[in-house]
Short mmCIF file of C-alpha atoms and ligand atoms in Angstrom, two decimals:
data_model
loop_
_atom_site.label_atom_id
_atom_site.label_comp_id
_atom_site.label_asym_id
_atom_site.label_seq_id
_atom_site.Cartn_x
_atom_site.Cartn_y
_atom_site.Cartn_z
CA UNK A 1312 0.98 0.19 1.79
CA UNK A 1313 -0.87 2.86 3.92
CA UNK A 1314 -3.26 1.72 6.30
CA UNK A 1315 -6.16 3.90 7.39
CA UNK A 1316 -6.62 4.72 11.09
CA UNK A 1317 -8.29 1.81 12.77
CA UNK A 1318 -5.36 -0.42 11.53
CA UNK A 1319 -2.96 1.55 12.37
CA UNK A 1320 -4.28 1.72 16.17
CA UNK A 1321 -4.48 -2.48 15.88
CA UNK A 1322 -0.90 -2.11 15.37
CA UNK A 1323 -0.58 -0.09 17.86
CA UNK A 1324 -2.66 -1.69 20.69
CA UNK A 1325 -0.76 -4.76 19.83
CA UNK A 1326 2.76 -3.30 21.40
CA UNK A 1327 1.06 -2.27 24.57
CA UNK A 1328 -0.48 1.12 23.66
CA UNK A 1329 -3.44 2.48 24.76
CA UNK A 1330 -6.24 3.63 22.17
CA UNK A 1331 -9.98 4.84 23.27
CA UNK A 1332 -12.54 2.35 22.86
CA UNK A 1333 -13.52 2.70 19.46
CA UNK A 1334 -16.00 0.70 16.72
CA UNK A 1335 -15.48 0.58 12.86
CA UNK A 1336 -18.73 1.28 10.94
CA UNK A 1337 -20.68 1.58 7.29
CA UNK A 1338 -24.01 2.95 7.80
CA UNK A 1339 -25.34 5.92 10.17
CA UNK A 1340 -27.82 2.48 11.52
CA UNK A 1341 -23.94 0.67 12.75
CA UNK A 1342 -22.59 4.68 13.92
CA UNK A 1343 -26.00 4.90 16.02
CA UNK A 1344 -25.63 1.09 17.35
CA UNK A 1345 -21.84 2.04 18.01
CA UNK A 1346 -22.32 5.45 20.21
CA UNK A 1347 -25.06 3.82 22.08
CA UNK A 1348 -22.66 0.69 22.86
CA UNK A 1349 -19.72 3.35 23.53
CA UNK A 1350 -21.60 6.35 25.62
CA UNK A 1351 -21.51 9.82 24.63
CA UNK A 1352 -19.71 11.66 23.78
CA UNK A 1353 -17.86 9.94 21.09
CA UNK A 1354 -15.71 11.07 17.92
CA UNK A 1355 -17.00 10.49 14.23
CA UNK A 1356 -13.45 9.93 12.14
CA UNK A 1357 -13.48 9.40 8.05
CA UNK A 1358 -11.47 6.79 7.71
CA UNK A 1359 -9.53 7.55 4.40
CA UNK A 1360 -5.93 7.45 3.68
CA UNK A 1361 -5.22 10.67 2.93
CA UNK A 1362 -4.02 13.55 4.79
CA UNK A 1363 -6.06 17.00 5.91
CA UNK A 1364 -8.88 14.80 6.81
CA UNK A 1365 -9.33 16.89 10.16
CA UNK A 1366 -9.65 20.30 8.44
CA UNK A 1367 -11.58 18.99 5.65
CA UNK A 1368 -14.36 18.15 8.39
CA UNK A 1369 -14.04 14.55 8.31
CA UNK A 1370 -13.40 14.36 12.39
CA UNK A 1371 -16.78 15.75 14.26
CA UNK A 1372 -17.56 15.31 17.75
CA UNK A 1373 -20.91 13.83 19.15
CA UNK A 1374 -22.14 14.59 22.20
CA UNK A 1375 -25.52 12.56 21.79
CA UNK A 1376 -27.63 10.52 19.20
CA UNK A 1377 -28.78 13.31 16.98
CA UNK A 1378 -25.47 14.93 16.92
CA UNK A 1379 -23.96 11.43 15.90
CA UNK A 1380 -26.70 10.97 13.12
CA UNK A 1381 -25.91 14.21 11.63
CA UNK A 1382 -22.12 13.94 11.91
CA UNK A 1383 -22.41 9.89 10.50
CA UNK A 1384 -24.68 11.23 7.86
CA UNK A 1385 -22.06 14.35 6.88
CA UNK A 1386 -18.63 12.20 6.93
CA UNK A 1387 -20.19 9.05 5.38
CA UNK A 1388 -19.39 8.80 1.28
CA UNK A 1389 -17.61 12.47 1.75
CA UNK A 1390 -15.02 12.81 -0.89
CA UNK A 1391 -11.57 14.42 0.62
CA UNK A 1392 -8.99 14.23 -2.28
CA UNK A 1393 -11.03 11.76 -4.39
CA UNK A 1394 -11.37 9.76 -1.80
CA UNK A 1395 -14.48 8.55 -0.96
CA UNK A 1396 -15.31 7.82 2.63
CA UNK A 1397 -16.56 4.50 3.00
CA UNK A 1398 -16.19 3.54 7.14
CA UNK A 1399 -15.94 5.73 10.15
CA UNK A 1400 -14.33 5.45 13.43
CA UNK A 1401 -16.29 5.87 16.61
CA UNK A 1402 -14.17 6.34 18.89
CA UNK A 1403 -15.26 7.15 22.65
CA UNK A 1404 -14.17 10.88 23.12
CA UNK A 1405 -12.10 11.59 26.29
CA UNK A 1406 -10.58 15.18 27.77
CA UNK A 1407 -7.58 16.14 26.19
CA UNK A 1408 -4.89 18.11 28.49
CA UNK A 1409 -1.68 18.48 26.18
CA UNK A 1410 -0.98 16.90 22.36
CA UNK A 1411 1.92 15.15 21.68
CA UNK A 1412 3.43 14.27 18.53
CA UNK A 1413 5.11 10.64 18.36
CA UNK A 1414 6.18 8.97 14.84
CA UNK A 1415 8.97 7.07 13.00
CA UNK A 1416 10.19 7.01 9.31
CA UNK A 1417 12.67 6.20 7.17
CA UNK A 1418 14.50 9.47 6.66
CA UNK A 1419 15.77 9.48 3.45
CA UNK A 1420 18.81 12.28 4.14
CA UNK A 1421 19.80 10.07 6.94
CA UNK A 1422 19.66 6.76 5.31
CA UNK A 1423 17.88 5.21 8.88
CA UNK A 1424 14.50 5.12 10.27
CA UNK A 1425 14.19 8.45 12.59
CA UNK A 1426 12.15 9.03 16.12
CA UNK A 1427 10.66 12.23 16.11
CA UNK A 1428 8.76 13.66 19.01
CA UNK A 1429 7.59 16.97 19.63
CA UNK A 1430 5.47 18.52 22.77
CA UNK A 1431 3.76 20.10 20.20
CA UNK A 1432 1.13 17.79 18.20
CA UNK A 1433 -2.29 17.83 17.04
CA UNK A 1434 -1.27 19.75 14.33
CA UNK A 1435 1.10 19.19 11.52
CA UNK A 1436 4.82 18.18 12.81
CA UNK A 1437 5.80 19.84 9.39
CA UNK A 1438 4.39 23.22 10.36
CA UNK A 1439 5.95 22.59 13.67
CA UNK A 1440 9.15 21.62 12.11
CA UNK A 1441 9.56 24.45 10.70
CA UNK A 1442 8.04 27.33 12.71
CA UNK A 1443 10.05 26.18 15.99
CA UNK A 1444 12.14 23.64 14.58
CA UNK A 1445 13.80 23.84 18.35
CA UNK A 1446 10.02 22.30 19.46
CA UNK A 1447 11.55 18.61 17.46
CA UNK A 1448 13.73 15.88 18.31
CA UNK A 1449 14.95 13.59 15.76
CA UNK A 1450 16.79 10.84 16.71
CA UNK A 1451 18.59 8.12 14.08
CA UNK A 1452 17.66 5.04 15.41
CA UNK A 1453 19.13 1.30 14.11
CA UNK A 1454 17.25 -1.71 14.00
CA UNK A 1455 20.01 -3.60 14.97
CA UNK A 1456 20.67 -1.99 18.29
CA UNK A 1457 17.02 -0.66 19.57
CA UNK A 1458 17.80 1.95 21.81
CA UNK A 1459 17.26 1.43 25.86
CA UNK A 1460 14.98 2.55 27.86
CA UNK A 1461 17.30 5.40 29.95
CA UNK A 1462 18.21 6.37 26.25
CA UNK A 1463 14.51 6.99 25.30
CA UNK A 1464 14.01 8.78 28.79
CA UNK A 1465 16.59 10.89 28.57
CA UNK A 1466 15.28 11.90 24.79
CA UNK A 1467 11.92 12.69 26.41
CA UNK A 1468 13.41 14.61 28.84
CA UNK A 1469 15.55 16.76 26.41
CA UNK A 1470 12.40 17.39 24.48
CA UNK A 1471 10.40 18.68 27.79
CA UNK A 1472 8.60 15.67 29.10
CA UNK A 1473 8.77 15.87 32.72
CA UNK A 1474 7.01 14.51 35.98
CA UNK A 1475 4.82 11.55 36.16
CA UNK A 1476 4.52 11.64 32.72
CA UNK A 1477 8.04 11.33 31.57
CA UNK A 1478 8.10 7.19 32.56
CA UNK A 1479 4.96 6.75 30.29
CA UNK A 1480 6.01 8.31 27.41
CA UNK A 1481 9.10 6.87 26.96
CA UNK A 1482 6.90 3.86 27.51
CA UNK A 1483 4.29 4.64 24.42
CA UNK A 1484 7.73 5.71 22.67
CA UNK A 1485 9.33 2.50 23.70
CA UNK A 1486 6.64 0.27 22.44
CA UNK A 1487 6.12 2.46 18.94
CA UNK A 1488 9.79 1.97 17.92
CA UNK A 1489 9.18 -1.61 18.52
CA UNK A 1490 6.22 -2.16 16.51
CA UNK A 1491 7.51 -0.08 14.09
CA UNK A 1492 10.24 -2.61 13.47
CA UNK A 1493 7.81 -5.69 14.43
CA UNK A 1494 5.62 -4.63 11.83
CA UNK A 1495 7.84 -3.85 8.60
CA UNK A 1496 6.77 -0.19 8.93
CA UNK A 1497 7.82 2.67 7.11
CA UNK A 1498 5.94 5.15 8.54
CA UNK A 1499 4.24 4.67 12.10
CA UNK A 1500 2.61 7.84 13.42
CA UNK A 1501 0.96 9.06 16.07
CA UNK A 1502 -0.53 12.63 16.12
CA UNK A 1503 -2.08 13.61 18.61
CA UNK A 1504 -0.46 11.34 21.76
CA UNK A 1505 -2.78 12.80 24.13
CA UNK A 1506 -3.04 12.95 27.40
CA UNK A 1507 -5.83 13.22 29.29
CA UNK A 1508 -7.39 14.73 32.89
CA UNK A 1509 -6.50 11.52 34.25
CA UNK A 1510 -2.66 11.69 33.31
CA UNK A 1511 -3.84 8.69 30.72
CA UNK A 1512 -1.14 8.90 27.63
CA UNK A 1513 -3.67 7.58 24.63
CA UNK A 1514 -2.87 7.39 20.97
CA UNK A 1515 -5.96 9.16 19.48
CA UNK A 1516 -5.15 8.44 15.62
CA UNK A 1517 -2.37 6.34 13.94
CA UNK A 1518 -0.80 6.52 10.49
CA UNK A 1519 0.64 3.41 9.10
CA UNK A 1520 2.40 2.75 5.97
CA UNK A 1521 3.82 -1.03 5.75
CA UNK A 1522 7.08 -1.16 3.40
CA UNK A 1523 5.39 -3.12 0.12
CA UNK A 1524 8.51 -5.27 -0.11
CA UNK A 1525 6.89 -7.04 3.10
CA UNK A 1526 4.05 -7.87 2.26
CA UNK A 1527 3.92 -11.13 0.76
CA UNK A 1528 5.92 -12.00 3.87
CA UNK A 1529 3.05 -10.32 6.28
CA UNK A 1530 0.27 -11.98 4.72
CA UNK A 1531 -0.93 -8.95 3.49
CA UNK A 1532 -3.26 -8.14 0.21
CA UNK A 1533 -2.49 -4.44 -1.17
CA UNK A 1534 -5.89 -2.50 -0.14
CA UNK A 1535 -4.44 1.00 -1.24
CA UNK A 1536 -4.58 0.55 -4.54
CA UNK A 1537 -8.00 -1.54 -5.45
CA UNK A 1538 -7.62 -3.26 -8.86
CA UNK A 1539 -10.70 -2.37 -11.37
CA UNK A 1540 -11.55 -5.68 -12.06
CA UNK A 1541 -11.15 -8.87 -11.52
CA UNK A 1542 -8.31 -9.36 -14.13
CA UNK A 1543 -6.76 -6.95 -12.17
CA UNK A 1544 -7.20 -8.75 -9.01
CA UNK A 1545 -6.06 -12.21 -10.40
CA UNK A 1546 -2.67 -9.90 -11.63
CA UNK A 1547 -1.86 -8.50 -8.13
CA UNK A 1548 -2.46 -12.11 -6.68
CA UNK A 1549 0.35 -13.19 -8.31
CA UNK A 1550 2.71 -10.38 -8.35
CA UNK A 1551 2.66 -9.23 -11.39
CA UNK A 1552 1.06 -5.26 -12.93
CA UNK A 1553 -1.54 -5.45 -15.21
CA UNK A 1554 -3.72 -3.14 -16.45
CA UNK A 1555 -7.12 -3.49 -18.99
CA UNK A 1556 -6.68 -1.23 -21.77
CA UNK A 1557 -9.36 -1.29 -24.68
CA UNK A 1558 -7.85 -2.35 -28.05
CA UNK A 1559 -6.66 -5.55 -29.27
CA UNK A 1560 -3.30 -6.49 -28.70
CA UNK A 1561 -2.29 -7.87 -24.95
CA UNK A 1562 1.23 -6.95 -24.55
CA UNK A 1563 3.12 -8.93 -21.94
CA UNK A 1564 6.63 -7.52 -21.26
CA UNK A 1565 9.55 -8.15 -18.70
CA UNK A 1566 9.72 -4.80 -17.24
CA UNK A 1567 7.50 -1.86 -17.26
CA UNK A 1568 9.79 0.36 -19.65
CA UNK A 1569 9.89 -2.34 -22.22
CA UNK A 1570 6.09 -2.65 -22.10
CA UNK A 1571 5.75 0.59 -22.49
CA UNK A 1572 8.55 0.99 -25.80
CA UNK A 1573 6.18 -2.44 -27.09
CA UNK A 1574 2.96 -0.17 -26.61
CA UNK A 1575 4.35 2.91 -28.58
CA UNK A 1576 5.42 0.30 -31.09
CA UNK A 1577 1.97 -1.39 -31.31
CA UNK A 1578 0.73 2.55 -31.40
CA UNK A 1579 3.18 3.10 -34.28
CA UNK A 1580 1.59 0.44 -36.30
CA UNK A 1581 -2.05 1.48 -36.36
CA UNK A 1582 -3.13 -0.95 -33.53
CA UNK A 1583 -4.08 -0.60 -29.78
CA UNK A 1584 -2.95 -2.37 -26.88
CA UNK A 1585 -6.08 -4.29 -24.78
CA UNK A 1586 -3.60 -5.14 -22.12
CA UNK A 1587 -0.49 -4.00 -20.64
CA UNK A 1588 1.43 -6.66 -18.61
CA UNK A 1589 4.82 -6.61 -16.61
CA UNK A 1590 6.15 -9.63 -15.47
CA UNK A 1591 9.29 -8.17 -13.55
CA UNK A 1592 11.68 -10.40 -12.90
CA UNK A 1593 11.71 -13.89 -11.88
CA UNK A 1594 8.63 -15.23 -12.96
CA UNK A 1595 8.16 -18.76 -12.66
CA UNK A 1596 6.26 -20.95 -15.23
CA UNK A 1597 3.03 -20.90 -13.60
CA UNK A 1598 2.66 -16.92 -12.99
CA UNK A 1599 3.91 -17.19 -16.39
CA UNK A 1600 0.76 -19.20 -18.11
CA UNK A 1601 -1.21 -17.15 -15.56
CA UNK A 1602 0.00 -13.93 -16.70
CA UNK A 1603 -0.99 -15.06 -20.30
CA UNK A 1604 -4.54 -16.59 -19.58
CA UNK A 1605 -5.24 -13.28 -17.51
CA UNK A 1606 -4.40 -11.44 -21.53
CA UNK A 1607 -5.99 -14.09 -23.26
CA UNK A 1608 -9.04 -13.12 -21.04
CA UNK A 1609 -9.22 -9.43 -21.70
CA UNK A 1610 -11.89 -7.74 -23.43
CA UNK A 1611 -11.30 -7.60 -27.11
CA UNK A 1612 -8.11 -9.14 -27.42
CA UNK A 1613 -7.03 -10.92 -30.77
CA UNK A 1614 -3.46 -11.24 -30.31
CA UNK A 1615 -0.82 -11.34 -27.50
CA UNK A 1616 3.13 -9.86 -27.68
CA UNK A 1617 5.10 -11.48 -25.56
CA UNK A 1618 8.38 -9.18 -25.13
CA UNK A 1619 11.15 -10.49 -22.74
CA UNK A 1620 14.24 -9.95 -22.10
CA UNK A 1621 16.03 -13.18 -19.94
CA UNK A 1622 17.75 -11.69 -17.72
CA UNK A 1623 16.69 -12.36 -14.26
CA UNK A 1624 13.91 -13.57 -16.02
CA UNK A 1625 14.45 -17.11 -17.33
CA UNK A 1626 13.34 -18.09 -20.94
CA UNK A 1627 12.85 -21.97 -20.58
CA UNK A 1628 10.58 -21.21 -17.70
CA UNK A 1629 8.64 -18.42 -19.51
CA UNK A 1630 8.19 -21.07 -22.72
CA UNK A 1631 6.55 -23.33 -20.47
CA UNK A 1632 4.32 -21.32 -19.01
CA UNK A 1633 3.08 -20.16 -22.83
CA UNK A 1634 3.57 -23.96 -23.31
CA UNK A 1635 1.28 -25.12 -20.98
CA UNK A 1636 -1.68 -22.48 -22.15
CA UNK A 1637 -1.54 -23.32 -25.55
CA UNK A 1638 -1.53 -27.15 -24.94
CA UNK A 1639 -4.26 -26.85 -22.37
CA UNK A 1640 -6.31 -24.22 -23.81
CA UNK A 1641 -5.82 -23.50 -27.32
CA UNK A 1642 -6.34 -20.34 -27.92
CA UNK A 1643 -7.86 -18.71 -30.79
CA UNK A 1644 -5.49 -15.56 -30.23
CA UNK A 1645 -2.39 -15.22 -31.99
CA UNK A 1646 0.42 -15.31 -29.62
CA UNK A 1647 4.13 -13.98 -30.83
CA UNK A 1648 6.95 -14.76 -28.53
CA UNK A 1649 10.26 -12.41 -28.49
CA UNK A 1650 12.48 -13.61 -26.36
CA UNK A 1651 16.07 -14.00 -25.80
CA UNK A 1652 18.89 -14.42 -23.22
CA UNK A 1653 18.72 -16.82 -20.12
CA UNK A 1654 17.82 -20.34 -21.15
CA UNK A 1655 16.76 -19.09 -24.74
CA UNK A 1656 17.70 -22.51 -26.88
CA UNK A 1657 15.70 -24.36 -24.47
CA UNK A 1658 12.78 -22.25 -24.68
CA UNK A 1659 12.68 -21.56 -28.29
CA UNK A 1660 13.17 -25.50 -28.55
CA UNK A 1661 9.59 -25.41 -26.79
CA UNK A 1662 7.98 -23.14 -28.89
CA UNK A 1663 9.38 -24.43 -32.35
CA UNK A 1664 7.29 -27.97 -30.78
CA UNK A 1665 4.07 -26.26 -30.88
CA UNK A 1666 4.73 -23.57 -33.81
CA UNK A 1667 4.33 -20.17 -31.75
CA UNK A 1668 5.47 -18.05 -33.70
CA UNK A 1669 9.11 -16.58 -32.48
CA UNK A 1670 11.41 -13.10 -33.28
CA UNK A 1671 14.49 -15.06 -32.16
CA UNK A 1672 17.06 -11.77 -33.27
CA UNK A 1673 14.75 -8.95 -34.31
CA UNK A 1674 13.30 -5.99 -32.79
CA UNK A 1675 10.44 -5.01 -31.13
CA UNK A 1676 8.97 -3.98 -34.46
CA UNK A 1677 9.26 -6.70 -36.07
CA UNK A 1678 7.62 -8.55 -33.07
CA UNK A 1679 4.39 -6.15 -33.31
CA UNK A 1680 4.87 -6.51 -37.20
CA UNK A 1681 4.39 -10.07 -37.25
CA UNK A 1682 1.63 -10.29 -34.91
CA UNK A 1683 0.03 -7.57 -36.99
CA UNK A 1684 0.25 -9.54 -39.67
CA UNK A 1685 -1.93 -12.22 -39.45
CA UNK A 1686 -4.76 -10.41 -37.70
P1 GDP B 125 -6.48 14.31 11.59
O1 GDP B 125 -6.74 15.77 11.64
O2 GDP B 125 -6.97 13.71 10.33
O3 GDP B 125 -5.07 13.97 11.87
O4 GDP B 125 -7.39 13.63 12.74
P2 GDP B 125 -7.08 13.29 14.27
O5 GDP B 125 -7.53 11.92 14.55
O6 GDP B 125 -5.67 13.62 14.63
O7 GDP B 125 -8.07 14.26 15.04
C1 GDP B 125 -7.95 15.65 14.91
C2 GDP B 125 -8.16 16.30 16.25
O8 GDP B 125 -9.42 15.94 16.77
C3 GDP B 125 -7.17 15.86 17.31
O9 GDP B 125 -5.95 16.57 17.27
C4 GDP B 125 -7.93 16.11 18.58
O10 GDP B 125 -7.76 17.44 19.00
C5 GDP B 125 -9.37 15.87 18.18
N1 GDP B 125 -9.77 14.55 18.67
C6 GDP B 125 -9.61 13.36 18.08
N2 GDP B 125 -10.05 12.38 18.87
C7 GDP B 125 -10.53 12.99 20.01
C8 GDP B 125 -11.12 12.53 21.21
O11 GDP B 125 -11.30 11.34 21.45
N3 GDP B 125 -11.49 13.48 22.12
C9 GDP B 125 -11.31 14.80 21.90
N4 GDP B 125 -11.70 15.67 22.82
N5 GDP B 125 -10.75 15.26 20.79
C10 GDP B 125 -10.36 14.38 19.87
MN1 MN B 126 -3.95 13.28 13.40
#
């Protein structure tokens, strides 16, 4: 998950490293309240998740109230990529002597999270990359053996860090390769590390991407994509991807690709899908009956597929999740289970109890067929 600047610098500040004063705001009203609170001159920052925000003038500075009003009143609800800009940074400007560039990722060619540092930053590390590709270190780094302090140093040094700077860099450098395995990064960026007149190293922006595989493990809600509606919402809550569609079969599948075959199918026979959910894999009885009670909720629907495959998906625990929704809440949707694999006596023993109807060896066709059928 990406994380726009301000939480990225939370990260940051969190493993020792030094950001400029800074308030998050909505309105040009908070922006005013903010560079009042701050001083002048302060920094007006879009905060949006995508990239070129700088040269599409979402960064202005301020040097007093009117200046702030007019920049707040420019950056707020800009679009840059079709992204709106809903908050803004104020950050408390400060002199800039030299830009460094200081960020880790997982480099794909390498198979390992990477360092890279340049002398160079401010601008983009690809452009730098490749113009003086001389001007970047790279260095594979394990999270099993973080690498010491002299070793950090002495890749400072080699990239032309020197004097009473060279300690506190490795220091910021130290303390981002930490939180970038603290964290569950897999991206942690920062461009510019500046420092200023007063030898101060200061991260002045911060990209952060969190691996989504962490997560639930994090306590952390997705924010970068925002479901549409609430449906939506309820879906991501437990896991599973659902979209509203607007016809009038839900289709709940185990995996994305056989949702998709049981949409072309549903297609095929004249209908429309109102819903397209995947459960993935593992799905317990009670995402299960959730997962169906978020279909039976959508817009227009008048009958639900259920297409699994039991697999690492287990069918006695998806029959009593459909189970418990029809004996709790009767619905007045036709439901159509195909399922098979894992577990699948037991849970066709369930659904024979309460008369869903069941494609115990057929296809997907004849699934959509029998649904189909009696609508
Ligand atoms: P980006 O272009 O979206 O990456 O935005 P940045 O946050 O990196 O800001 C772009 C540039 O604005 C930086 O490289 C700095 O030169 C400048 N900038 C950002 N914050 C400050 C600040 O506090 N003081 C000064 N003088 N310049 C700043
Ligand atoms: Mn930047």
């Amino acid at each position: 998950m990406r994380m726009l600047e301000y939480e990225g610098k939370v990260i940051l500040r969190k493993h020792g490293i030094a950001t400029t004063p800074e308030r998050v705001v909505s309105s040009v009203e908070e922006a005013l309240a903010a560079g009042q609170e701050l001083g002048f001159p302060v920094v007006v920052k879009a905060q949006v998740l995508t990239g070129g925000r700088g040269k599409a003038g979402g960064v202005k500075l301020a040097k007093n109230a009117d200046e702030l009003r007019s920049a707040a009143t420019a950056i707020l609800g800009m679009v840059i990529n079709d992204e709106t800009c809903e908050k803004l940074l104020i950050a408390k400007a400060c002199g800039i002597e030299k830009e460094f560039y200081a960020g880790l990722t997982i480099d794909a060619g390498a198979g390992c999270p990477v360092l890279i540092f340049s002398t160079e930053g401010g601008v983009e590390i690809e452009e730098v990359a490749k113009e003086t590709p001389e001007k970047v270190l790279t260095m594979p780094i394990s999270s099993l053996a973080l690498p010491r302090r002299h070793v950090i140093l002495e890749a400072m040094r080699k990239a032309g860090v020197s004097g009473p700077l060279l300690p506190k860099v490795t220091t910021v450098v130290q303390q981002l390769i930490e939180a970038f395995f603290a964290t569950d990064c897999t991206t942690l960026e920062i461009n510019p590390l500046a420092v200023t007149g007063e030898g101060d190293v200061i991260a002045l922006d911060a990209k952060a991407v969190i691996d989504d595989s962490a997560l639930k493990r994090r306590n952390m809600v997705q924010t970068d994509s925002v479901p549409a509606n609430d449906l939506e919402r309820r879906a991501q809550a437990i896991g599973v991807n659902y979209v509203t569609l607007d016809g009038e079969v839900a289709i709940i599948a185990g995996g994305a690709g056989l949702a998709m075959a049981t949409m072309d199918m549903v297609n095929f026979q004249n209908s429309k899908a109102a819903s397209f959910l995947d459960l993935g894999g593992g799905i317990s009885s009670g995402n299960m009956a959730e997962a169906l009670r978020i279909s039976l909720a959508t817009k227009g629907v008048r009958g639900v597929v259920i297409n699994v495959f039991g697999g690492i998906n287990n069918c006695l625990e998806i029959a009593k999740g459909i189970s418990e929704v029809v004996d709790h809440d009767k619905p007045t949707a036709k439901v159509v289970v195909k399922m098979r694999g894992h577990s699948q006596d037991e849970g066709w023993a369930l659904l024979k109890e309460r008369n869903i109807p069941m494609v115990k060896y057929g296809t997907t066709r004849d699934a959509v067929q029998t649904l189909l059928a009696g609508l």
